[in-house]
Short mmCIF file of C-alpha atoms and ligand atoms in Angstrom, two decimals:
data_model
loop_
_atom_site.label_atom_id
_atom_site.label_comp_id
_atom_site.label_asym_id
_atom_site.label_seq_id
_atom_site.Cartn_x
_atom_site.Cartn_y
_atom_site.Cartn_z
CA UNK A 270 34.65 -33.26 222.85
CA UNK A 271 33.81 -36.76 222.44
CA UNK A 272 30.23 -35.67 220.39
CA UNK A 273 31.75 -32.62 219.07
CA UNK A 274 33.13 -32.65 215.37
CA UNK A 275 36.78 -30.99 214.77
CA UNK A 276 36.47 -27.25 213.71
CA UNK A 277 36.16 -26.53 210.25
CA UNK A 278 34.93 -30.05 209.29
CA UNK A 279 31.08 -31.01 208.48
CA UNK A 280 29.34 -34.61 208.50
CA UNK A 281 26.80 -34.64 205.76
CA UNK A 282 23.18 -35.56 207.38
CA UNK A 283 21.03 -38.61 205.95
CA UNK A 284 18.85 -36.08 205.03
CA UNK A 285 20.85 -33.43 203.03
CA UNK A 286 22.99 -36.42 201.58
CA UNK A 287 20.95 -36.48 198.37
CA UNK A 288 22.35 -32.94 197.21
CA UNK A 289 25.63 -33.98 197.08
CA UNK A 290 24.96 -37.20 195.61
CA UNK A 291 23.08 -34.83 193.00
CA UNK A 292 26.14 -32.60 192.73
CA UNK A 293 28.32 -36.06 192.09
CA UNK A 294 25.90 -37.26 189.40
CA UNK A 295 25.71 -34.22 187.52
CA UNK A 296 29.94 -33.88 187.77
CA UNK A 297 29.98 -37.02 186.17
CA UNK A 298 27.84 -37.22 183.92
CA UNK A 299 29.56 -33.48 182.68
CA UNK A 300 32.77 -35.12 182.80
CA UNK A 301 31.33 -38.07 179.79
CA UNK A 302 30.26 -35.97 178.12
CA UNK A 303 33.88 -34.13 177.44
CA UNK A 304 35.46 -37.19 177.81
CA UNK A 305 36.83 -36.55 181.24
CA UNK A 306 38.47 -39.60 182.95
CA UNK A 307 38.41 -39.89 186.73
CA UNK A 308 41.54 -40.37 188.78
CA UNK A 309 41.69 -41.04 192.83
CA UNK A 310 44.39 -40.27 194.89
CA UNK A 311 45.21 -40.92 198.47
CA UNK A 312 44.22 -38.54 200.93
CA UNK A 313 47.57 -37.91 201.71
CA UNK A 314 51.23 -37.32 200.21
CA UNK A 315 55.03 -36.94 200.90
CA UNK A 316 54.99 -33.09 202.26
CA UNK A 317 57.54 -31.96 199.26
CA UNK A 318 55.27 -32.28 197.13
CA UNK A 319 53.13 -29.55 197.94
CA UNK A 320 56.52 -27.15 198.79
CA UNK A 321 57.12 -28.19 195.12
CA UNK A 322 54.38 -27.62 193.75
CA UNK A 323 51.85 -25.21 195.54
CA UNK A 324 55.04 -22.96 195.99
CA UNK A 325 57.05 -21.96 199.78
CA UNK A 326 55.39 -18.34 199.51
CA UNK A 327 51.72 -19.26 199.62
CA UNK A 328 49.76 -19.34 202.43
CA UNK A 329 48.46 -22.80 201.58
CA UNK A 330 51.98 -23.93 202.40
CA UNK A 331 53.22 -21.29 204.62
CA UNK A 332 50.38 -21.15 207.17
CA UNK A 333 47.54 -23.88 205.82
CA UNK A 334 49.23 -27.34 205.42
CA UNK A 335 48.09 -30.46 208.14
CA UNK A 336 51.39 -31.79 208.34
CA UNK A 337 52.73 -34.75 210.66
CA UNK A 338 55.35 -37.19 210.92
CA UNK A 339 53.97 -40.57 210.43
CA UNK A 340 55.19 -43.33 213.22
CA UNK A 341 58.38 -43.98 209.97
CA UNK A 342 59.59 -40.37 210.64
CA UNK A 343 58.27 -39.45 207.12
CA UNK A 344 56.50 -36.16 206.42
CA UNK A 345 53.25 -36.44 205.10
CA UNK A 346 50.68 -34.10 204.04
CA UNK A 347 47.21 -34.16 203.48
CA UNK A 348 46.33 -33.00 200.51
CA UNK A 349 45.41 -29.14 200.44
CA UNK A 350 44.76 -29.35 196.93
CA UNK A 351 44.63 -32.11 193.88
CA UNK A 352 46.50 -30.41 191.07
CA UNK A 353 49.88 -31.45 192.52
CA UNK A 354 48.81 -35.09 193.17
CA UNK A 355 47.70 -35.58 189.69
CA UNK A 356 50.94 -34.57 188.37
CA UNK A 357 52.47 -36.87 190.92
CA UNK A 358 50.57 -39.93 189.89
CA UNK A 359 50.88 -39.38 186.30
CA UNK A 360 54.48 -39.12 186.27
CA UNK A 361 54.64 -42.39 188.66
CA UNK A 362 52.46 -44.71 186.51
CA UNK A 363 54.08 -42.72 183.17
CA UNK A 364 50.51 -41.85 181.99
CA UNK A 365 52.37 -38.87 180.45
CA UNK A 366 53.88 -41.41 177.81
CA UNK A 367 50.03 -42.36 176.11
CA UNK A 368 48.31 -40.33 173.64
CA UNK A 369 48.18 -36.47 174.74
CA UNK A 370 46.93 -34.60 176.07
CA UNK A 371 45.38 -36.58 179.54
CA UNK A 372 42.09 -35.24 179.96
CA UNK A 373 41.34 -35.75 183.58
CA UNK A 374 39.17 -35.42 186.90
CA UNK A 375 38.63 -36.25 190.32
CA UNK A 376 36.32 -35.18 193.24
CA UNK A 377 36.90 -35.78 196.94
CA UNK A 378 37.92 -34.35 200.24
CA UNK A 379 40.82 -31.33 200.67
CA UNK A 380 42.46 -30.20 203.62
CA UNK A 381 43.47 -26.58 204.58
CA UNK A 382 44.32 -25.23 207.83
CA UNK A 383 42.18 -21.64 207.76
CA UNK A 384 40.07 -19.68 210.75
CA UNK A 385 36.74 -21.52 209.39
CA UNK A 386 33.65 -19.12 208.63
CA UNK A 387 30.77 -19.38 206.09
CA UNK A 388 31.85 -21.05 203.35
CA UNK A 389 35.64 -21.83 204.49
CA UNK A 390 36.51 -24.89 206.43
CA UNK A 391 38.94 -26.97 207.57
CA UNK A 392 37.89 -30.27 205.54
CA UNK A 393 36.04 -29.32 202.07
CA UNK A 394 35.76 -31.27 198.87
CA UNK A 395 36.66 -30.02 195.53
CA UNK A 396 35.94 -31.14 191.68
CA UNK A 397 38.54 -30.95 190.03
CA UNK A 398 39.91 -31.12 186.11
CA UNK A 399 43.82 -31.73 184.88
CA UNK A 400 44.60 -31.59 181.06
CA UNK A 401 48.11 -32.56 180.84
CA UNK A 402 50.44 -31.89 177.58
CA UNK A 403 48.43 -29.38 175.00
CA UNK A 404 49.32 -25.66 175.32
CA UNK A 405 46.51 -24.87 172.53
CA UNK A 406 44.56 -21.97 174.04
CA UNK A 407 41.28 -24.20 173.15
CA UNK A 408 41.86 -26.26 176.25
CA UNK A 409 42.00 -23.05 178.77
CA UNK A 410 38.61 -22.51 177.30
CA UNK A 411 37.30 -26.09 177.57
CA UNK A 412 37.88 -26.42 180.75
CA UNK A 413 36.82 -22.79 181.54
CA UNK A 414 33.76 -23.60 179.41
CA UNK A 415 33.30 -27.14 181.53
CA UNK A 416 33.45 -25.30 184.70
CA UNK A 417 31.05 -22.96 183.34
CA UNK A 418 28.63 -25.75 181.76
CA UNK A 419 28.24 -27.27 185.54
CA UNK A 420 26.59 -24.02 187.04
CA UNK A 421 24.29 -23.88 184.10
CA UNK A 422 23.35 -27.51 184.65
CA UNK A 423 22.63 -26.98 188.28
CA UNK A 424 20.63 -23.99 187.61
CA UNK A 425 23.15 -21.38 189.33
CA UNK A 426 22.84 -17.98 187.74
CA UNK A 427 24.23 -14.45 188.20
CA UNK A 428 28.09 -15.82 188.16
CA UNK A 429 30.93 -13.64 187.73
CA UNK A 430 34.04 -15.35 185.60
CA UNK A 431 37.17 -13.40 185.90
CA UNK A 432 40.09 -14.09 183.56
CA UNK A 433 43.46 -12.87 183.59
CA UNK A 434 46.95 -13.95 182.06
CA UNK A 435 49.65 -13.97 185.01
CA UNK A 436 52.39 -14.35 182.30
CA UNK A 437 55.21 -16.79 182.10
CA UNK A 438 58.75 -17.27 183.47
CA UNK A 439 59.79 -14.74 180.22
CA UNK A 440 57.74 -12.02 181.43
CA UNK A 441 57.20 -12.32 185.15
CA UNK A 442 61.12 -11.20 185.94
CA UNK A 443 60.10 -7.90 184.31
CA UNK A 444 57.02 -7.83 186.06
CA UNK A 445 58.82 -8.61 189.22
CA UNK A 446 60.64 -5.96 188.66
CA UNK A 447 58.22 -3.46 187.83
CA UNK A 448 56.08 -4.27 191.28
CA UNK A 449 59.25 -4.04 193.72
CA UNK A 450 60.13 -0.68 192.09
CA UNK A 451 56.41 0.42 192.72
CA UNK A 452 56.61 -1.26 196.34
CA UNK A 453 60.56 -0.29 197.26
CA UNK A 454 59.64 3.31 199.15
CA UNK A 455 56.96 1.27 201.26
CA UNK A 456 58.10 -1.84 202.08
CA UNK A 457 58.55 -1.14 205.59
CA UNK A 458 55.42 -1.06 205.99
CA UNK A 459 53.63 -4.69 204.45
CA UNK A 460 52.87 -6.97 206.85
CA UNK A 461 56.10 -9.44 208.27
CA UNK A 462 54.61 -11.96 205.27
CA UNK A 463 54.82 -10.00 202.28
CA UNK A 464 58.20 -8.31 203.61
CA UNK A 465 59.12 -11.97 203.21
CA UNK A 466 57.88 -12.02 199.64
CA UNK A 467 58.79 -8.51 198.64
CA UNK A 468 62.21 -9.85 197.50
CA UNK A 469 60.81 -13.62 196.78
CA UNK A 470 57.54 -13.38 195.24
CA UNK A 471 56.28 -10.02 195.02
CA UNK A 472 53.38 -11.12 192.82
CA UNK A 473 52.16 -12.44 196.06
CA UNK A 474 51.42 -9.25 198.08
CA UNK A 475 48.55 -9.02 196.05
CA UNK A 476 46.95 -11.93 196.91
CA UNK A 477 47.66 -10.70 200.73
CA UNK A 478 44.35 -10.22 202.80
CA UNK A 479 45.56 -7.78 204.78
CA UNK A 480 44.18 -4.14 204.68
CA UNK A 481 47.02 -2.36 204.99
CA UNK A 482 48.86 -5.01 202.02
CA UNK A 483 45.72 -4.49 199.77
CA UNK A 484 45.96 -0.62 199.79
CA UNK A 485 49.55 -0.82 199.22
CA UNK A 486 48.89 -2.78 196.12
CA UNK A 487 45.87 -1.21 195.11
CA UNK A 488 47.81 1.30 192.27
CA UNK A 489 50.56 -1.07 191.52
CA UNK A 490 51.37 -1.83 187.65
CA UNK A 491 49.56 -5.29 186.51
CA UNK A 492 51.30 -8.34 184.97
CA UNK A 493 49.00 -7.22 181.81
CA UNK A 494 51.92 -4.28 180.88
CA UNK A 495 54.55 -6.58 181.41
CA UNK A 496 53.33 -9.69 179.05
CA UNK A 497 55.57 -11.24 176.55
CA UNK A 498 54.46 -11.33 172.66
CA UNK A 499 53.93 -15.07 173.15
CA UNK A 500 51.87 -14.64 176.23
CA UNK A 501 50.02 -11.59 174.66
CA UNK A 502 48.75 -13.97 171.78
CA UNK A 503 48.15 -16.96 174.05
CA UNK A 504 45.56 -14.97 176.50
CA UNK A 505 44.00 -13.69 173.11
CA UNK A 506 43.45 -17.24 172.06
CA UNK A 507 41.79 -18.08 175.05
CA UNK A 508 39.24 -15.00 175.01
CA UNK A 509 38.56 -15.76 171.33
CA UNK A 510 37.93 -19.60 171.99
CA UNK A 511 35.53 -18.17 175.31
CA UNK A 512 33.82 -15.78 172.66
CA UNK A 513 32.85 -18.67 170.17
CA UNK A 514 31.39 -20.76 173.06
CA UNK A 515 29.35 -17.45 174.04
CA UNK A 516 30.66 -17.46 177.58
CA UNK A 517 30.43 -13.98 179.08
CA UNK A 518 33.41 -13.29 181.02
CA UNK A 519 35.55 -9.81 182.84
CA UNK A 520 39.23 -9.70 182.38
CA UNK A 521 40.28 -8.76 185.42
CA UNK A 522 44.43 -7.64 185.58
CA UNK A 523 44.76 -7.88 189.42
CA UNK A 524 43.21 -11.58 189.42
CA UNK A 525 46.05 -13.81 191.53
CA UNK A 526 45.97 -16.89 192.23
CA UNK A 527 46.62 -18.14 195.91
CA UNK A 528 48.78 -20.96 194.27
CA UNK A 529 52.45 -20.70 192.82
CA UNK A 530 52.32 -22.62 189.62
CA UNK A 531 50.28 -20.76 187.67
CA UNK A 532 51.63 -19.38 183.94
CA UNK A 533 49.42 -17.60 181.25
CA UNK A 534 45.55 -18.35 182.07
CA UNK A 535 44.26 -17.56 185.57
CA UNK A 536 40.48 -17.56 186.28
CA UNK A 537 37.99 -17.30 189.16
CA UNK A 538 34.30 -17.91 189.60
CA UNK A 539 32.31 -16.00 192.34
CA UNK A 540 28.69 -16.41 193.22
CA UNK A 541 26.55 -13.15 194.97
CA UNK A 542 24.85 -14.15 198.18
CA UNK A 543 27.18 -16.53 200.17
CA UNK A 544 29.66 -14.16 202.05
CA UNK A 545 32.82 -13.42 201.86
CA UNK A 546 34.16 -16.82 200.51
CA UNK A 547 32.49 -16.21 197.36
CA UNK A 548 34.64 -18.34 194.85
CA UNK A 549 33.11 -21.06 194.02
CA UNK A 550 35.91 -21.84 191.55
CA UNK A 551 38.96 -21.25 190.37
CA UNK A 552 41.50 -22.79 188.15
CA UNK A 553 44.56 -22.24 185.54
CA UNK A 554 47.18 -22.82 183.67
CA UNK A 555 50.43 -24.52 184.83
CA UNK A 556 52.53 -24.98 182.04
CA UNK A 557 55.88 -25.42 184.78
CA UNK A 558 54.45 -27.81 187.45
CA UNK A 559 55.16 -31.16 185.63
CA UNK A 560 58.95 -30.28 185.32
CA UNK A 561 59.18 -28.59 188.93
CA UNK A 562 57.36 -32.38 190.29
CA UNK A 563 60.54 -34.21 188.79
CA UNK A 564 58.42 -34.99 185.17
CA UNK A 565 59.33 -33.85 181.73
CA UNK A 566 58.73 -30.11 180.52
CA UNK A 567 54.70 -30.85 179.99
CA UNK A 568 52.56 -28.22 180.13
CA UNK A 569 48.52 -28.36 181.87
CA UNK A 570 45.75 -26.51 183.00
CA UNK A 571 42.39 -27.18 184.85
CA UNK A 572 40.20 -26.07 188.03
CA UNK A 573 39.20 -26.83 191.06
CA UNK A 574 35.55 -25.94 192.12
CA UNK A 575 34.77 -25.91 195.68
CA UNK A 576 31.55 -28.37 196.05
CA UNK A 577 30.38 -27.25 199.41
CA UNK A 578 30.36 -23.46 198.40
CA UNK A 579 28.73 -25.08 195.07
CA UNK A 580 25.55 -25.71 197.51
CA UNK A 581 25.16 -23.18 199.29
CA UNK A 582 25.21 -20.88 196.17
CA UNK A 583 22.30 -23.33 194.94
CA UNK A 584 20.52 -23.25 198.35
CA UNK A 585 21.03 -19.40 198.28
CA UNK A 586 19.15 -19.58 194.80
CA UNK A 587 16.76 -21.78 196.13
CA UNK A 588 17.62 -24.46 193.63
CA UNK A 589 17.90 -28.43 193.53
CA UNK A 590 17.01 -31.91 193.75
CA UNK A 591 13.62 -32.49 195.98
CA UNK A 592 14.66 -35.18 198.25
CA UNK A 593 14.22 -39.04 197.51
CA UNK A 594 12.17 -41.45 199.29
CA UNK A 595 14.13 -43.68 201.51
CA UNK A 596 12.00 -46.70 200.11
CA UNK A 597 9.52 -47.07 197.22
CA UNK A 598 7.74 -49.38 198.99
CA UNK A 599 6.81 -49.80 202.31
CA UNK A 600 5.21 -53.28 204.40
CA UNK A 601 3.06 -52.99 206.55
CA UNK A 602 1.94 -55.89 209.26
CA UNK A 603 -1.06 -56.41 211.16
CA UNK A 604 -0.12 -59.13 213.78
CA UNK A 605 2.91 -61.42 214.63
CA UNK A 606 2.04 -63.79 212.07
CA UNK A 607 1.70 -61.44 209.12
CA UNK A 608 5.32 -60.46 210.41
CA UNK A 609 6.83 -63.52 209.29
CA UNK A 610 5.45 -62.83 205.86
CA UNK A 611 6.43 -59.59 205.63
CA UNK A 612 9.87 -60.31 206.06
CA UNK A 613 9.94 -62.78 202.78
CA UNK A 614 7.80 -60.38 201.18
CA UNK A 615 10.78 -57.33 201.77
CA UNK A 616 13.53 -59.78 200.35
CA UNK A 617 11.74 -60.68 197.22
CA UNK A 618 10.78 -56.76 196.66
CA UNK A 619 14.20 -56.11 196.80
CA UNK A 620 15.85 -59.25 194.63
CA UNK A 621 12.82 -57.51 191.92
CA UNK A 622 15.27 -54.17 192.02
CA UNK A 623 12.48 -51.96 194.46
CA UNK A 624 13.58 -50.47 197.45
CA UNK A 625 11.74 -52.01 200.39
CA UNK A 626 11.35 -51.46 204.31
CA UNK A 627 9.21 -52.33 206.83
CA UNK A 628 9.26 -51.94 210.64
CA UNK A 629 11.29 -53.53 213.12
CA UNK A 630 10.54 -52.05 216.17
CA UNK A 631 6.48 -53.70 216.86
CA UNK A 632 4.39 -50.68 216.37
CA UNK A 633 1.45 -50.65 215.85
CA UNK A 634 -0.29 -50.21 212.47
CA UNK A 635 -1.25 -46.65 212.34
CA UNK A 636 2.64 -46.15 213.54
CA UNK A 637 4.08 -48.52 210.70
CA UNK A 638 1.93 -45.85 208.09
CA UNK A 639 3.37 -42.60 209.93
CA UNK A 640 6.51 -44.48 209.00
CA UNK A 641 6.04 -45.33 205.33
CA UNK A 642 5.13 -41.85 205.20
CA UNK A 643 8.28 -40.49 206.90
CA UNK A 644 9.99 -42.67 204.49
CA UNK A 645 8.47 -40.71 201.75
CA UNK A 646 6.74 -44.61 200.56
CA UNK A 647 4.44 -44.41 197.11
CA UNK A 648 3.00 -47.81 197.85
CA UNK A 649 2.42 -49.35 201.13
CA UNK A 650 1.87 -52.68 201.10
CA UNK A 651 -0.70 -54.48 204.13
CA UNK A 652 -0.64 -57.77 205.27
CA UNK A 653 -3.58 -58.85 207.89
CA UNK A 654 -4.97 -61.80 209.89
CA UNK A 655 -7.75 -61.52 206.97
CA UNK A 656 -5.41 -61.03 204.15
CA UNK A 657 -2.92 -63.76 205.06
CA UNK A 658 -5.98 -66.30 205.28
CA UNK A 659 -6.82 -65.37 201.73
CA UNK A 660 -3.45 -65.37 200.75
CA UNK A 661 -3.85 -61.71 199.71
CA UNK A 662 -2.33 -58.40 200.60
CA UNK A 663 -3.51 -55.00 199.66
CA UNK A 664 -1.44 -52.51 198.09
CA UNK A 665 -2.10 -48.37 198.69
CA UNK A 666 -0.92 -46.40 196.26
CA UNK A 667 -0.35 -42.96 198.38
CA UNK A 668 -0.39 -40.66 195.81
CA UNK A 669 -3.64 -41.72 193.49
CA UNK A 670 -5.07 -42.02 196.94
CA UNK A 671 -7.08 -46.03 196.07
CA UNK A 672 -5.49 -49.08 196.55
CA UNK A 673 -6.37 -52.87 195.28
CA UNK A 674 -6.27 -56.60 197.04
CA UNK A 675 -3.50 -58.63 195.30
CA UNK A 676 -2.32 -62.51 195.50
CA UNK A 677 0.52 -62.80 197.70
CA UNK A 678 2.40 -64.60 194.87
CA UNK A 679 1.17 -61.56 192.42
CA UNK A 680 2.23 -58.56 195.19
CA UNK A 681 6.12 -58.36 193.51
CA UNK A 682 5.39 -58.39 190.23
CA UNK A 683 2.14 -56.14 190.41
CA UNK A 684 4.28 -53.67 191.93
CA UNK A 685 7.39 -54.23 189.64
CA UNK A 686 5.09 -53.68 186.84
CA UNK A 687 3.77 -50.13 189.00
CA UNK A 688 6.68 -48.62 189.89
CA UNK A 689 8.39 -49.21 186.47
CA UNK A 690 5.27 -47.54 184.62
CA UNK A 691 5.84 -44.35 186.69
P1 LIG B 245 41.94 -23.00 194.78
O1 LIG B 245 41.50 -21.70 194.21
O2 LIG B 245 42.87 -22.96 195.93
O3 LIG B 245 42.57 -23.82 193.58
O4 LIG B 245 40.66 -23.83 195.20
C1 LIG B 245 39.63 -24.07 194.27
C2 LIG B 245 38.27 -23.90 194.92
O5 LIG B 245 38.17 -24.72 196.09
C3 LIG B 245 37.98 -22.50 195.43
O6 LIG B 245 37.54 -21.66 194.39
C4 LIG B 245 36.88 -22.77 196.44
O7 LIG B 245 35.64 -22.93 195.76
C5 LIG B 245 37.28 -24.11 197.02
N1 LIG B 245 37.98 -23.91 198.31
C6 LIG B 245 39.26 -23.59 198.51
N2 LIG B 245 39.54 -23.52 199.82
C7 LIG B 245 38.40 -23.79 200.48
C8 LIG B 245 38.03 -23.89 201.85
N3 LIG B 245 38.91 -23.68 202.84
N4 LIG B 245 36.74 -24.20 202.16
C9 LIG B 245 35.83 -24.42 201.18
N5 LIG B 245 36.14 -24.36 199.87
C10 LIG B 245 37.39 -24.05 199.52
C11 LIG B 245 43.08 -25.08 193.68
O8 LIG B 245 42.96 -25.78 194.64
C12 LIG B 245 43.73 -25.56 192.40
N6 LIG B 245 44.24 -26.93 192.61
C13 LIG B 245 42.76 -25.52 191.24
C14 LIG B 245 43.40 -25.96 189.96
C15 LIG B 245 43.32 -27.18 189.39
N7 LIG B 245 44.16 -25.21 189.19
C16 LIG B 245 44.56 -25.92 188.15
N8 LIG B 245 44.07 -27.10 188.27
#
């Protein structure tokens, strides 16, 4: 127990570390260049928000929600998703009342409660983007097109984008309609859940993973039939705008979203090759959640991409960043008194902007160069009884394979100089 992580959660290893710190760079560096800002929340919030927003009918808050009373008394939640607590900060600092729309973003940890399995867990992190107050069907694409633009930067290929429109609160009562007619002669036999939602949220059922559920929905009437004119023209707008950017993407009329606040755009992302948990994004348009949070009638839309599924789609592909050395340089000692220099040598290295290590454990020489090596070190730097007589040291440069004796005084800025030239 005590060296055993909780289920569903994953510590990220020294040496694996640099892919997400890739994945991070290349988010933000996206994010610049459409003028993204980032936001951070806390971890956690008061638990109404997510019954607000997420919606009581979704298994994110009916089954999936780490909930606890805090020593106050207060319900808290943390966070199963980041749309919610966007809208929740916004309204609270009034960022709503600057120039529209907000174009926003924000990476970190989520938490849903879910039997974990490849690709699912307990703990994952998500990038995510909020545009807040445009309904122009340009932004659905932009941040389709953003989501989109990340894969290609990464390398990912053979991704399948599925769009759909899931209406709004003029056309979903028909819908609604439409779907429990379909469903009324076999209700009886959904699951106890979607019983529940038959007369609540019928859209639901189809997001239901049960086989029985799935079959039962598998002929129903889509939202597609059921669309209002302005909805019609809206979804139209969206596929144009995804047309001029050249991004190839499937409408797909039973797409659902596992989340309540969804109106007009819904989209997924899956990758081939990772299992079952195969979207690697998904995202939306919400043009309802600012006014159901307490806010003014504002609408938004954005994504959430699921980072760890991100990499193992890459790794699948065999794709990204070779690893980076834990030091560019790396100094070596022969004897206790070359030790003493060493360690003034290190600080200087590193006050020049190099990275710099050296052992601290005595071994011997041949051990301190299986280190540098380990360490992935281009230059190793040696300082012996002869060397520290001359005042020299000499400095290996592992990959060319020679190496050259060097003042003492000259060692930082020789190196500087090397290391800047590669
Ligand atoms: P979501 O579809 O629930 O949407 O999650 C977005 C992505 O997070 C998924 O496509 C998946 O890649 C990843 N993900 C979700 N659950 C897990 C899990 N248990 N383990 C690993 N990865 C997971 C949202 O969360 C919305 N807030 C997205 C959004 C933003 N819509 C509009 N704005």
């Amino acid at each position: 127990m005590l060296t055993t992580r909780p289920r569903g959660t994953n510590d990220i290893l020294p040496d694996e570390v640099h892919r997400w710190q890739y994945l991070e760079r290349t988010i933000a560096e996206l994010c610049r260049h459409y003028g993204y800002q980032e936001i951070r929340t806390p971890v956690f919030e008061h638990t109404e928000l997510f019954y607000r927003g997420v919606g009581e009918t979704t298994d994110i808050v009916e089954k999936e929600m780490y909930t606890f009373l805090d020593r106050g008394g207060r319900s808290l939640t943390l966070r199963p998703e980041g749309t919610a607590p966007v809208v929740r900060a916004l309204l609270e600092h009034g960022l709503h009342s600057g120039m529209l729309p907000l174009k926003l973003y924000y990476v970190g940890p989520m938490f849903r409660f879910s039997r974990p399995q490849a690709g699912r867990f307990r703990q994952f992190h998500q990038f995510g983007v909020e545009v807040i107050g445009s309904k122009d069907p340009a932004v659905d694409a932009e941040v389709i097109a953003m989501a989109m633009d990340l894969y290609h930067r990464l390398g990912l290929m053979d991704l399948d984008l599925m769009v759909n429109s899931v209406g709004c609160p003029a056309c979903r009562p028909v819908h609604r309609e439409v779907l429990q007619a379909h469903l009324g002669p076999v209700v009886a036999e959904l699951c106890p859940t979607c019983q529940g939602r038959y007369g609540k949220n019928p859209l639901r059922i189809m997001d239901c993973k049960g086989t029985r559920c799935q079959e039962l929905v598998r002929h129903a009437p889509t939202i597609t039939h059921s669309l209002c004119p302005d909805c019609r023209q809206h979804f139209q707008g969206v596929l144009r705008y995804l047309e001029i950017a050249g991004i190839k993407y499937r409408v797909e009329e039973r797409l659902v979203r596992g989340l309540d606040y969804y109106t007009n755009t819904a989209f997924e992302i899956m990758a081939g090759g990772i299992g079952a948990q195969s979207a690697i994004g998904g995202g939306g348009r919400y043009d309802g959640l600012v006014e159901a949070c307490g806010g003014p009638s504002l609408p938004g839309v954005g994504f959430g991409l699921g980072l760890e599924r991100i990499l193992l789609a890459m790794a699948e592909q065999g794709i990204g960043p070779s690893p980076t050395p834990v030091v560019e340089v790396y100094v070596a000692a022969a004897g206790s008194e070359a030790r003493q220099h060493v360690f003034g040598l290190l600080q200087h290295l590193r006050l020049a902007g190099l990275s710099a290590a050296s052992d601290n454990m005595e071994r011997s020489l041949k051990a301190q160069f299986k280190q540098a090596d380990r360490y992935g070190a281009r230059f190793n730097v040696i300082i012996g009884e002869e060397e520290l007589e001359s005042g020299t040291v000499i400095i290996r440069d592992m990959r060319e394979g020679n190496q050259e004796q060097v003042s003492l005084r000259d060692a930082v800025g020789y190196l500087t100089d090397r290391v800047a030239r590669r």
